[in-house]
PDB file of C-alpha atoms in Angstrom:
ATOM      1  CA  UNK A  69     -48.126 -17.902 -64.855  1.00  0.00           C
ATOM      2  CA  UNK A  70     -51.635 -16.257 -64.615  1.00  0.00           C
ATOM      3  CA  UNK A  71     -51.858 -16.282 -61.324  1.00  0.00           C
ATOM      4  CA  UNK A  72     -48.408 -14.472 -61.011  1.00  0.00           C
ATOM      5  CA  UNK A  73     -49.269 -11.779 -63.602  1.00  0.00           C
ATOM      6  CA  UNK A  74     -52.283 -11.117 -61.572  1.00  0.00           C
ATOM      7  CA  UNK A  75     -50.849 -11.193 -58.642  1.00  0.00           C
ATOM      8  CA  UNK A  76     -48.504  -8.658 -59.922  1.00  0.00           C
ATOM      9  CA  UNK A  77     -51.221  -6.459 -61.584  1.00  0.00           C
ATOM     10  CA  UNK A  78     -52.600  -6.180 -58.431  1.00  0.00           C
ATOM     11  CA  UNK A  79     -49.658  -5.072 -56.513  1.00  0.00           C
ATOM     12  CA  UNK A  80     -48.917  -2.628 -59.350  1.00  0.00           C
ATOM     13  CA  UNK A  81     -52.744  -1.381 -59.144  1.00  0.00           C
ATOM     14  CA  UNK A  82     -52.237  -0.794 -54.859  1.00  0.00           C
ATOM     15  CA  UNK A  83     -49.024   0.883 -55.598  1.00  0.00           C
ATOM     16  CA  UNK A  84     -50.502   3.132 -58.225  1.00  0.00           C
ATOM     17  CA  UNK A  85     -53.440   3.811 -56.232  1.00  0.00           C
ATOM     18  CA  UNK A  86     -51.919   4.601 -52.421  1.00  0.00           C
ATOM     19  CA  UNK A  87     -53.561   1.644 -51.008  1.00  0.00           C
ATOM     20  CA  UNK A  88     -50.494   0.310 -49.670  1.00  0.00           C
ATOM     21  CA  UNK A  89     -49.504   3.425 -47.757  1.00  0.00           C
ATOM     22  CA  UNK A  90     -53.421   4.091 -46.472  1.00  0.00           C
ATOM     23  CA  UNK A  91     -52.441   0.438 -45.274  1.00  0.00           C
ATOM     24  CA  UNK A  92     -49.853   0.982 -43.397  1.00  0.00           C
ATOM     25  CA  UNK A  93     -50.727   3.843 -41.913  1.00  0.00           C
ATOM     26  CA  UNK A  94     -54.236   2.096 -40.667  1.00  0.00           C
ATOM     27  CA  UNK A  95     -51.825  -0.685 -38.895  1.00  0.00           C
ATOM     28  CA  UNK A  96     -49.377   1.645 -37.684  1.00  0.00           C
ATOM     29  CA  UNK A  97     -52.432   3.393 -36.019  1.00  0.00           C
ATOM     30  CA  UNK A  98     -53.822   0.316 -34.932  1.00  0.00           C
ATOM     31  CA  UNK A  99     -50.645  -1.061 -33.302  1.00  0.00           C
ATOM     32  CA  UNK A 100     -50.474   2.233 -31.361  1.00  0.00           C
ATOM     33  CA  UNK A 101     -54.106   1.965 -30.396  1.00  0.00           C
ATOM     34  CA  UNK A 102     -53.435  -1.443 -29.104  1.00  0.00           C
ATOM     35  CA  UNK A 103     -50.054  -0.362 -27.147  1.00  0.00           C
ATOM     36  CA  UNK A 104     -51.911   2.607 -25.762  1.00  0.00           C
ATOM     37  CA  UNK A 105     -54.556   0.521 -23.957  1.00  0.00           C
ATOM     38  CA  UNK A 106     -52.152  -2.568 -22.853  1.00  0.00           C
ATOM     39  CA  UNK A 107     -52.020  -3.450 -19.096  1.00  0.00           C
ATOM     40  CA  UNK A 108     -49.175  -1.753 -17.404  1.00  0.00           C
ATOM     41  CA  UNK A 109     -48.015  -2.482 -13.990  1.00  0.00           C
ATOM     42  CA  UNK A 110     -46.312   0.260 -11.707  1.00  0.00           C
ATOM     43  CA  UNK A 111     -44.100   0.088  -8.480  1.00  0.00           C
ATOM     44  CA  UNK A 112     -44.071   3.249  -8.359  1.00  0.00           C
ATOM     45  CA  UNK A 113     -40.846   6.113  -9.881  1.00  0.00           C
ATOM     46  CA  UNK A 114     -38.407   4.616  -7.315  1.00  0.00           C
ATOM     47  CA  UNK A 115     -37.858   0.762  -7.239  1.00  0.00           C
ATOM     48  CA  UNK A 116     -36.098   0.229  -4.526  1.00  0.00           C
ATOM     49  CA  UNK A 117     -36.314   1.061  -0.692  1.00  0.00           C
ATOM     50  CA  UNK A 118     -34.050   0.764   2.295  1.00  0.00           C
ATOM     51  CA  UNK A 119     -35.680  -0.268   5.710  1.00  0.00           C
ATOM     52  CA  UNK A 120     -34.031  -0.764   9.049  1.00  0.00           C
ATOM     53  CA  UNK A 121     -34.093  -4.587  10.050  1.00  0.00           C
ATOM     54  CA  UNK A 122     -37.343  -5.670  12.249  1.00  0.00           C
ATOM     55  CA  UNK A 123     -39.226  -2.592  10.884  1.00  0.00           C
ATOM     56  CA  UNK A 124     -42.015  -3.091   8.331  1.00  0.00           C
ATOM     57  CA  UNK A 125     -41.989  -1.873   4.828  1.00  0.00           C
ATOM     58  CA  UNK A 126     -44.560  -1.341   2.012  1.00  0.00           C
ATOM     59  CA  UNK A 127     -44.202  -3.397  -1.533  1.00  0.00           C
ATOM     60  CA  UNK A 128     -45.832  -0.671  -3.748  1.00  0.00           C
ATOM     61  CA  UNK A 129     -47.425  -1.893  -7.120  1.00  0.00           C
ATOM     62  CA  UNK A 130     -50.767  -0.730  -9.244  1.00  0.00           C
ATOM     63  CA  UNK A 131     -52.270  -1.947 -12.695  1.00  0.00           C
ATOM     64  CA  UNK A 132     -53.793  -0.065 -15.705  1.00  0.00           C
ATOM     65  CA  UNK A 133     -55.711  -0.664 -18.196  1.00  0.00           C
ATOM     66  CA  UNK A 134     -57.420   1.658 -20.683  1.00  0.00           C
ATOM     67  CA  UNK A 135     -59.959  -1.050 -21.691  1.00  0.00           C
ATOM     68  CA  UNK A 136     -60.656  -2.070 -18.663  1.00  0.00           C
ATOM     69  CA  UNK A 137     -60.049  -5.898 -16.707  1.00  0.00           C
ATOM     70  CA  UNK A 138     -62.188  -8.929 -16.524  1.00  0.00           C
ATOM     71  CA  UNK A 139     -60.361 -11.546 -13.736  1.00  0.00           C
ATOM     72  CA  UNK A 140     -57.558 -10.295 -13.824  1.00  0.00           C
ATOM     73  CA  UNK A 141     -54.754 -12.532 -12.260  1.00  0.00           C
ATOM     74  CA  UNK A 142     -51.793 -10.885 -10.267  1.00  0.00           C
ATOM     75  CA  UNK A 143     -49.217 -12.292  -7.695  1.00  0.00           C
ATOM     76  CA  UNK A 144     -45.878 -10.948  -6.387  1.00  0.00           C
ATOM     77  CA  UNK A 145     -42.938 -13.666  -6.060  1.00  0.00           C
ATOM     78  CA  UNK A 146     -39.719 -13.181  -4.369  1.00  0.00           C
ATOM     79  CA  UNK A 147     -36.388 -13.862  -5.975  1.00  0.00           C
ATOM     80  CA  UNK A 148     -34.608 -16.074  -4.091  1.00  0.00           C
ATOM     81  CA  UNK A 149     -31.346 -16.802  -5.406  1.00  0.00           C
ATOM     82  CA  UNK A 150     -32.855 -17.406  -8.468  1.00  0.00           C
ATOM     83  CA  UNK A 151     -35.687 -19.458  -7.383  1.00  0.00           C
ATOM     84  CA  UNK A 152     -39.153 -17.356  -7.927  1.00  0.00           C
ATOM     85  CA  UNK A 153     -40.908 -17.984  -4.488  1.00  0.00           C
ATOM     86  CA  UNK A 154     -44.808 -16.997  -4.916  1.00  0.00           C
ATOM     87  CA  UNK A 155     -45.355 -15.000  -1.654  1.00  0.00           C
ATOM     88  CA  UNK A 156     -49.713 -14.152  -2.496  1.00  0.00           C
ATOM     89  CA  UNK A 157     -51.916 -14.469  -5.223  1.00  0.00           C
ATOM     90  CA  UNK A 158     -55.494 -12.878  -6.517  1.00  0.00           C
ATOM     91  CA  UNK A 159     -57.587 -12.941  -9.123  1.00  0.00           C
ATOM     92  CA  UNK A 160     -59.667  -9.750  -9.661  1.00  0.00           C
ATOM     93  CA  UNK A 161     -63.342 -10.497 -11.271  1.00  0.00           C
ATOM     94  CA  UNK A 162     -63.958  -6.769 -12.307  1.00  0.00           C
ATOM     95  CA  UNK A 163     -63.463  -2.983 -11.270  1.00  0.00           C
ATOM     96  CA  UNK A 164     -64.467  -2.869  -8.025  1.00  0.00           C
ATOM     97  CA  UNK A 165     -64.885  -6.116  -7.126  1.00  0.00           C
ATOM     98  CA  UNK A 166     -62.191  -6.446  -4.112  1.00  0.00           C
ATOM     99  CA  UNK A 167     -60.479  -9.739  -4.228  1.00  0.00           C
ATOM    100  CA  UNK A 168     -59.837 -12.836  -2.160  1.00  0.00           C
ATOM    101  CA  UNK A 169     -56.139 -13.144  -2.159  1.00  0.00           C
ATOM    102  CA  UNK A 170     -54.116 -16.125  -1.031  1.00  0.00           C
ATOM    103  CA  UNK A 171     -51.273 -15.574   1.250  1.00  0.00           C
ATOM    104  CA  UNK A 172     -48.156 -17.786   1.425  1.00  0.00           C
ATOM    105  CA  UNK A 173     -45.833 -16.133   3.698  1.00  0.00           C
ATOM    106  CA  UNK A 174     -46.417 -15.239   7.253  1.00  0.00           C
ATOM    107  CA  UNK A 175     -45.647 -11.762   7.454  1.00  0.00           C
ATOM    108  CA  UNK A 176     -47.433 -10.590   4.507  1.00  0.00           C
ATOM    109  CA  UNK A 177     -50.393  -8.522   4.435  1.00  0.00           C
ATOM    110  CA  UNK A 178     -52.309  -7.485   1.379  1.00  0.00           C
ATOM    111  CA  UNK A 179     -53.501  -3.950   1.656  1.00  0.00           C
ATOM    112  CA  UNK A 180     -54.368  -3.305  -2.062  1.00  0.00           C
ATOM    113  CA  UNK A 181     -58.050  -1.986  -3.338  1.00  0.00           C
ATOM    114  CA  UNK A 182     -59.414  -2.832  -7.053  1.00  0.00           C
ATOM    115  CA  UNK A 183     -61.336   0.598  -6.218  1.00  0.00           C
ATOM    116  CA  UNK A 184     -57.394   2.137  -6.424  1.00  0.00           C
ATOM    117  CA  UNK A 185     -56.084  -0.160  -9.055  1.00  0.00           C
ATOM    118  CA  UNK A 186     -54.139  -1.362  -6.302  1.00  0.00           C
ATOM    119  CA  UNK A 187     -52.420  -4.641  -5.498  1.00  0.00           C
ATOM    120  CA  UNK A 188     -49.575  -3.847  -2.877  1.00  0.00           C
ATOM    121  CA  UNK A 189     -48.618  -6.028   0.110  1.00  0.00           C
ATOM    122  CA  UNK A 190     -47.088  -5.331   3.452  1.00  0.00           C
ATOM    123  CA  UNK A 191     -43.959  -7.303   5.150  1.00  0.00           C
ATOM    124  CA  UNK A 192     -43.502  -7.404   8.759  1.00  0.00           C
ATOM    125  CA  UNK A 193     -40.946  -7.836  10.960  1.00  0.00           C
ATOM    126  CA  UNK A 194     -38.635  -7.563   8.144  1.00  0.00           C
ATOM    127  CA  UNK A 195     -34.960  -9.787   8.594  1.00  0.00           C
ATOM    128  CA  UNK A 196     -32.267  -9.825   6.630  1.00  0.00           C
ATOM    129  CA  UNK A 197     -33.318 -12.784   4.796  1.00  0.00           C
ATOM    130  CA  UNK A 198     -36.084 -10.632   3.264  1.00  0.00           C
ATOM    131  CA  UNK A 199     -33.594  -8.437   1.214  1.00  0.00           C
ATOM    132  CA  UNK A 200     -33.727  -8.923  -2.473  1.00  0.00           C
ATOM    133  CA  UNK A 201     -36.054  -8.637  -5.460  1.00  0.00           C
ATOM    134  CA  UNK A 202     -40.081  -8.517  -5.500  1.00  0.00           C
ATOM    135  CA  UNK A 203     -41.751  -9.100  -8.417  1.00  0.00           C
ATOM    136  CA  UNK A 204     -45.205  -7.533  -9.068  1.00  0.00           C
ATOM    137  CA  UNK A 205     -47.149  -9.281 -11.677  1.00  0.00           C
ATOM    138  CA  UNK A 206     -50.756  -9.495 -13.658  1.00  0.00           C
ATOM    139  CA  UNK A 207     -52.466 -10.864 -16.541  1.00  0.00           C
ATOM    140  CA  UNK A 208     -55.798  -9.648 -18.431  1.00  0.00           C
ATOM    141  CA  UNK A 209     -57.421 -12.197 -19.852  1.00  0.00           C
ATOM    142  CA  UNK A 210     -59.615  -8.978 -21.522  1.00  0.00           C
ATOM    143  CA  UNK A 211     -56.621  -8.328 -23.335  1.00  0.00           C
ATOM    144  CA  UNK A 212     -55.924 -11.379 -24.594  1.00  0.00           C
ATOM    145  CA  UNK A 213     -53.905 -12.679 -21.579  1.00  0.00           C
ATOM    146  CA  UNK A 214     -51.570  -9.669 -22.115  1.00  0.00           C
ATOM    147  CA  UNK A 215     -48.988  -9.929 -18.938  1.00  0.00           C
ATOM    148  CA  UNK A 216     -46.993  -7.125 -17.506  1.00  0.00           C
ATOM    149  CA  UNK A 217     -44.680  -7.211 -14.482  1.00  0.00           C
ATOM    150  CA  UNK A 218     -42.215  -4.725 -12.144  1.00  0.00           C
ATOM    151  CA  UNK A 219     -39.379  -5.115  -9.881  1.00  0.00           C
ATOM    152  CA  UNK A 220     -38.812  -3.631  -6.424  1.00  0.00           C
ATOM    153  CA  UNK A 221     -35.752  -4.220  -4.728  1.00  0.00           C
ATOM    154  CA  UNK A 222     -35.619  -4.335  -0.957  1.00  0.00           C
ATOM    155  CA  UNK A 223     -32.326  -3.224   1.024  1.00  0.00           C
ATOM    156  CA  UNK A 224     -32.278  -4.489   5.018  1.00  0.00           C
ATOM    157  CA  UNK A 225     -30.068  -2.410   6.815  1.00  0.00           C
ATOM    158  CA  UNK A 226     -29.095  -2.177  11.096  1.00  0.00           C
ATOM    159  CA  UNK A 227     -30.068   1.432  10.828  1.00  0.00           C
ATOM    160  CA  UNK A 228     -30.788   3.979   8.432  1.00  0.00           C
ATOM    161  CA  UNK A 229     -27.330   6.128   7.175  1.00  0.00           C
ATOM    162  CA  UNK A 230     -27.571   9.354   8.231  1.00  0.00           C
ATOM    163  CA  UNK A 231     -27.540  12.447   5.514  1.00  0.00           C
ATOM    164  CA  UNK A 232     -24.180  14.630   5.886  1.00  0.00           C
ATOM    165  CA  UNK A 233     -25.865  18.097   5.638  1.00  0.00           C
ATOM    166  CA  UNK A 234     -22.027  19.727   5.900  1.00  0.00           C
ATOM    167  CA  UNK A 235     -22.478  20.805   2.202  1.00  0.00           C
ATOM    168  CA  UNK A 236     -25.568  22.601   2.310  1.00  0.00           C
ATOM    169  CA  UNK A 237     -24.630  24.072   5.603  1.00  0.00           C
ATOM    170  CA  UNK A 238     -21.489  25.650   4.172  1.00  0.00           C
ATOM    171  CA  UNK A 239     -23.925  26.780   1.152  1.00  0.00           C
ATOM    172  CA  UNK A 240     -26.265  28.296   3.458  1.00  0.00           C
ATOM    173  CA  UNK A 241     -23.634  29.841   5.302  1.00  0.00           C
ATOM    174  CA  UNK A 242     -22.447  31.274   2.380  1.00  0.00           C
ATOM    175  CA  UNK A 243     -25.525  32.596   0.889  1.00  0.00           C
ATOM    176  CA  UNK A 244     -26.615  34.205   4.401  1.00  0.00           C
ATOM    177  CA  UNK A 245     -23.081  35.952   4.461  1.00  0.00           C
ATOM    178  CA  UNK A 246     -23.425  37.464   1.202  1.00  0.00           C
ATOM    179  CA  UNK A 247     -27.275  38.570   1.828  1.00  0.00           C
ATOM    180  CA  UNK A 248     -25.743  40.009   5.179  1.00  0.00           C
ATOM    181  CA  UNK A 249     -23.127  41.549   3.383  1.00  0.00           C
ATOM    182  CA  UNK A 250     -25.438  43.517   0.791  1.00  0.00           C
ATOM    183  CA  UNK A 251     -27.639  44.494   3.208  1.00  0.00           C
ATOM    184  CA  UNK A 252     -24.940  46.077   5.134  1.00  0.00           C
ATOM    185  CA  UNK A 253     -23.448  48.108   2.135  1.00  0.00           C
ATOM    186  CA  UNK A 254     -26.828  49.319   1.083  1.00  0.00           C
ATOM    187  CA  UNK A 255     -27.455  50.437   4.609  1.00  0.00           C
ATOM    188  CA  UNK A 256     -24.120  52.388   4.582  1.00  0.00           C
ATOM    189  CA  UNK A 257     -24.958  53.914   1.118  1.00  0.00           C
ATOM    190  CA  UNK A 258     -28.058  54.969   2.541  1.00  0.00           C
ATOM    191  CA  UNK A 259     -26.509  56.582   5.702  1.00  0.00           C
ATOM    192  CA  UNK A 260     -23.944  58.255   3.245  1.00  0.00           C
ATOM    193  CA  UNK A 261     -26.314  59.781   0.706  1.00  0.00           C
ATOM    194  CA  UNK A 262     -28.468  60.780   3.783  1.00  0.00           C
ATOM    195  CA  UNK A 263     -25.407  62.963   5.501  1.00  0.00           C
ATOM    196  CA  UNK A 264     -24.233  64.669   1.374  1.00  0.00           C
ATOM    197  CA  UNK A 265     -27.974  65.326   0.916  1.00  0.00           C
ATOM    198  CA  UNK A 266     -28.135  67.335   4.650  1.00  0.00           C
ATOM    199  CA  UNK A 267     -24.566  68.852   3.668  1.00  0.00           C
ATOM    200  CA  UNK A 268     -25.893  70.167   0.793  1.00  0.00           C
ATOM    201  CA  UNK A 269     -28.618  71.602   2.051  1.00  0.00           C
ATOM    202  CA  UNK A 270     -26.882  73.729   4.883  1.00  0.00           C
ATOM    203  CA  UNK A 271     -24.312  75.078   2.042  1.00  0.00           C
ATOM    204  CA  UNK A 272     -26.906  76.349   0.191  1.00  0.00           C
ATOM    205  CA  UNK A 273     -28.896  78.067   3.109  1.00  0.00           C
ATOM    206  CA  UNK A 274     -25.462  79.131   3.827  1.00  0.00           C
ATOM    207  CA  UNK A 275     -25.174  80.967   0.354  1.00  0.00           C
ATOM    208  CA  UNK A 276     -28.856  82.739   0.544  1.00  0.00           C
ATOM    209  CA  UNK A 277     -27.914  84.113   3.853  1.00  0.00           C
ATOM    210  CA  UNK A 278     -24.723  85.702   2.547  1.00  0.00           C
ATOM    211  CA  UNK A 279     -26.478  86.814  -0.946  1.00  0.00           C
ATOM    212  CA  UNK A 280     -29.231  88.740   1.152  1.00  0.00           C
ATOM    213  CA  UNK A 281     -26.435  90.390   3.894  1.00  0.00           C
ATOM    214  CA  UNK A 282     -24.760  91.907   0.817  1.00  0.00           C
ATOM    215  CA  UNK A 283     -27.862  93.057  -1.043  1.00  0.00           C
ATOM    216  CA  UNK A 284     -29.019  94.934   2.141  1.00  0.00           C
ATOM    217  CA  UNK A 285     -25.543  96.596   2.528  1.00  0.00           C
ATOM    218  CA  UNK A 286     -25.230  98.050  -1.241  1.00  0.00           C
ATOM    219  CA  UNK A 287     -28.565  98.950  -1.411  1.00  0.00           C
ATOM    220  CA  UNK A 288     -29.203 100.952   2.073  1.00  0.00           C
ATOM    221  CA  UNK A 289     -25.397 103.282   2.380  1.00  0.00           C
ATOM    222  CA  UNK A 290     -27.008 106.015   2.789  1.00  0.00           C
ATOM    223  CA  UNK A 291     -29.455 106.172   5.468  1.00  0.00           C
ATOM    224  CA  UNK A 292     -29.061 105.533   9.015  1.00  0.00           C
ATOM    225  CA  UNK A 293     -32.516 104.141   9.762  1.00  0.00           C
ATOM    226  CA  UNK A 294     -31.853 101.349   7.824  1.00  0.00           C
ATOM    227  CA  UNK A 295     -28.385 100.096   8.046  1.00  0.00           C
ATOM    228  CA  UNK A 296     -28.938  97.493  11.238  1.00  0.00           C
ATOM    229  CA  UNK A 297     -26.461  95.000  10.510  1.00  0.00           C
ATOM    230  CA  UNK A 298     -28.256  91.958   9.912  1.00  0.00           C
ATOM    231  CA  UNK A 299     -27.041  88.622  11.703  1.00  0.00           C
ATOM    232  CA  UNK A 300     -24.803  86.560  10.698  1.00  0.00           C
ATOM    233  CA  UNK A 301     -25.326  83.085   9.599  1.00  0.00           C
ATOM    234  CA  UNK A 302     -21.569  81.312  10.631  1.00  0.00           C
ATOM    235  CA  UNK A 303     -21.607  77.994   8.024  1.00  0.00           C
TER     236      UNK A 303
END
């Protein structure tokens, strides 16, 4: 009975105090710490490509770690049917440290770098028995053994499908008719303005001539001299 009262006294005390919520808030930050700097293995934003049978095709994959790796174990398997067939393995001492990889399939090549954080393989001569699922995968023992892994799907084809551009034809076609058309009615606006702007300008020199032919006959009646008749500007 002791025991319990104290044990509740205490909780009462931490409750009273904040140190439950300091508490949780030091694990939440210390879970996200730990997320933040777990191993992470990438094939890449698309996980899946489609090759042309016989061709050769690259399995894409990469590790991270903000802490770092110490021997850090990878192989990619192949999913055959539900059967995980190990197709190479590695184990990678430390950063930099390139590693000696064991190959179990013929037409694989490993063309990764620990420089690059990289661990990706190459298939040749690809059949149609090579279509399915890859699986990338590593281990950290720094991290306590934490494991991550990524899936890239392989599609054989007999040849690549071609892309029906008709759409952005049409679009194009459409777009470049419409430029075409604006630049045609601005021309024509231009042109316009251009021949009211020289129409203008003739009606007024039209209407200076006239003013000045009937100031000089008003003011000059009466004197011979003087009374030329001055030309005529025909409008």
């Amino acid at each position: 009975m002791e025991a319990q009262r104290n044990s509740r006294s205490f909780l009462h005390r931490c409750a009273r105090s904040g140190d439950a919520v300091h508490a949780s808030v030091v694990i939440t930050l210390l879970v996200g710490v730990w997320c933040a700097q777990a191993l992470e293995v990438s094939v890449g934003k698309v996980h899946f490509v489609e090759v042309m049978n016989g061709s050769s095709v690259l399995l894409p994959c990469t590790y991270s770690s903000c802490i770092g790796i110490k021997n850090l174990y990878f192989n990619w398997q192949y999913n055959d049917n539900g059967t995980m067939v190990k197709i190479c393995e590695a184990v990678i001492p430390t950063e930099l440290v390139e590693p000696n990889v064991k190959i179990y399939h013929e037409r694989v090549e490993f063309v990764g770098s620990s420089k690059e954080s990289n661990i990706s393989i190459l298939l040749w001569n690809v059949t149609f028995e090579d279509e399915g699922e890859y699986t990338c995968f590593a281990r950290n023992p720094k991290e306590k053994d934490r494991n991550h892994s990524a899936i890239f799907t392989l599609i054989v084809v007999d040849q690549l499908r071609e892309v029906d551009n008709t759409l952005t034809i049409i679009i194009v076609s459409v777009i470049g008719g419409v430029i075409g058309l604006v630049i045609i009615i601005m021309v024509i606006k231009a042109v316009v303005v251009h021949i009211l702007n020289k129409a203008q300008e003739k009606n007024k020199e039209c209407l200076v001539s006239s003013s000045g032919n009937d100031n000089t006959e008003n003011g000059l009646s009466g004197s011979k001299a003087e009374t030329k008749a001055s030309p005529k500007v025909i409008c």
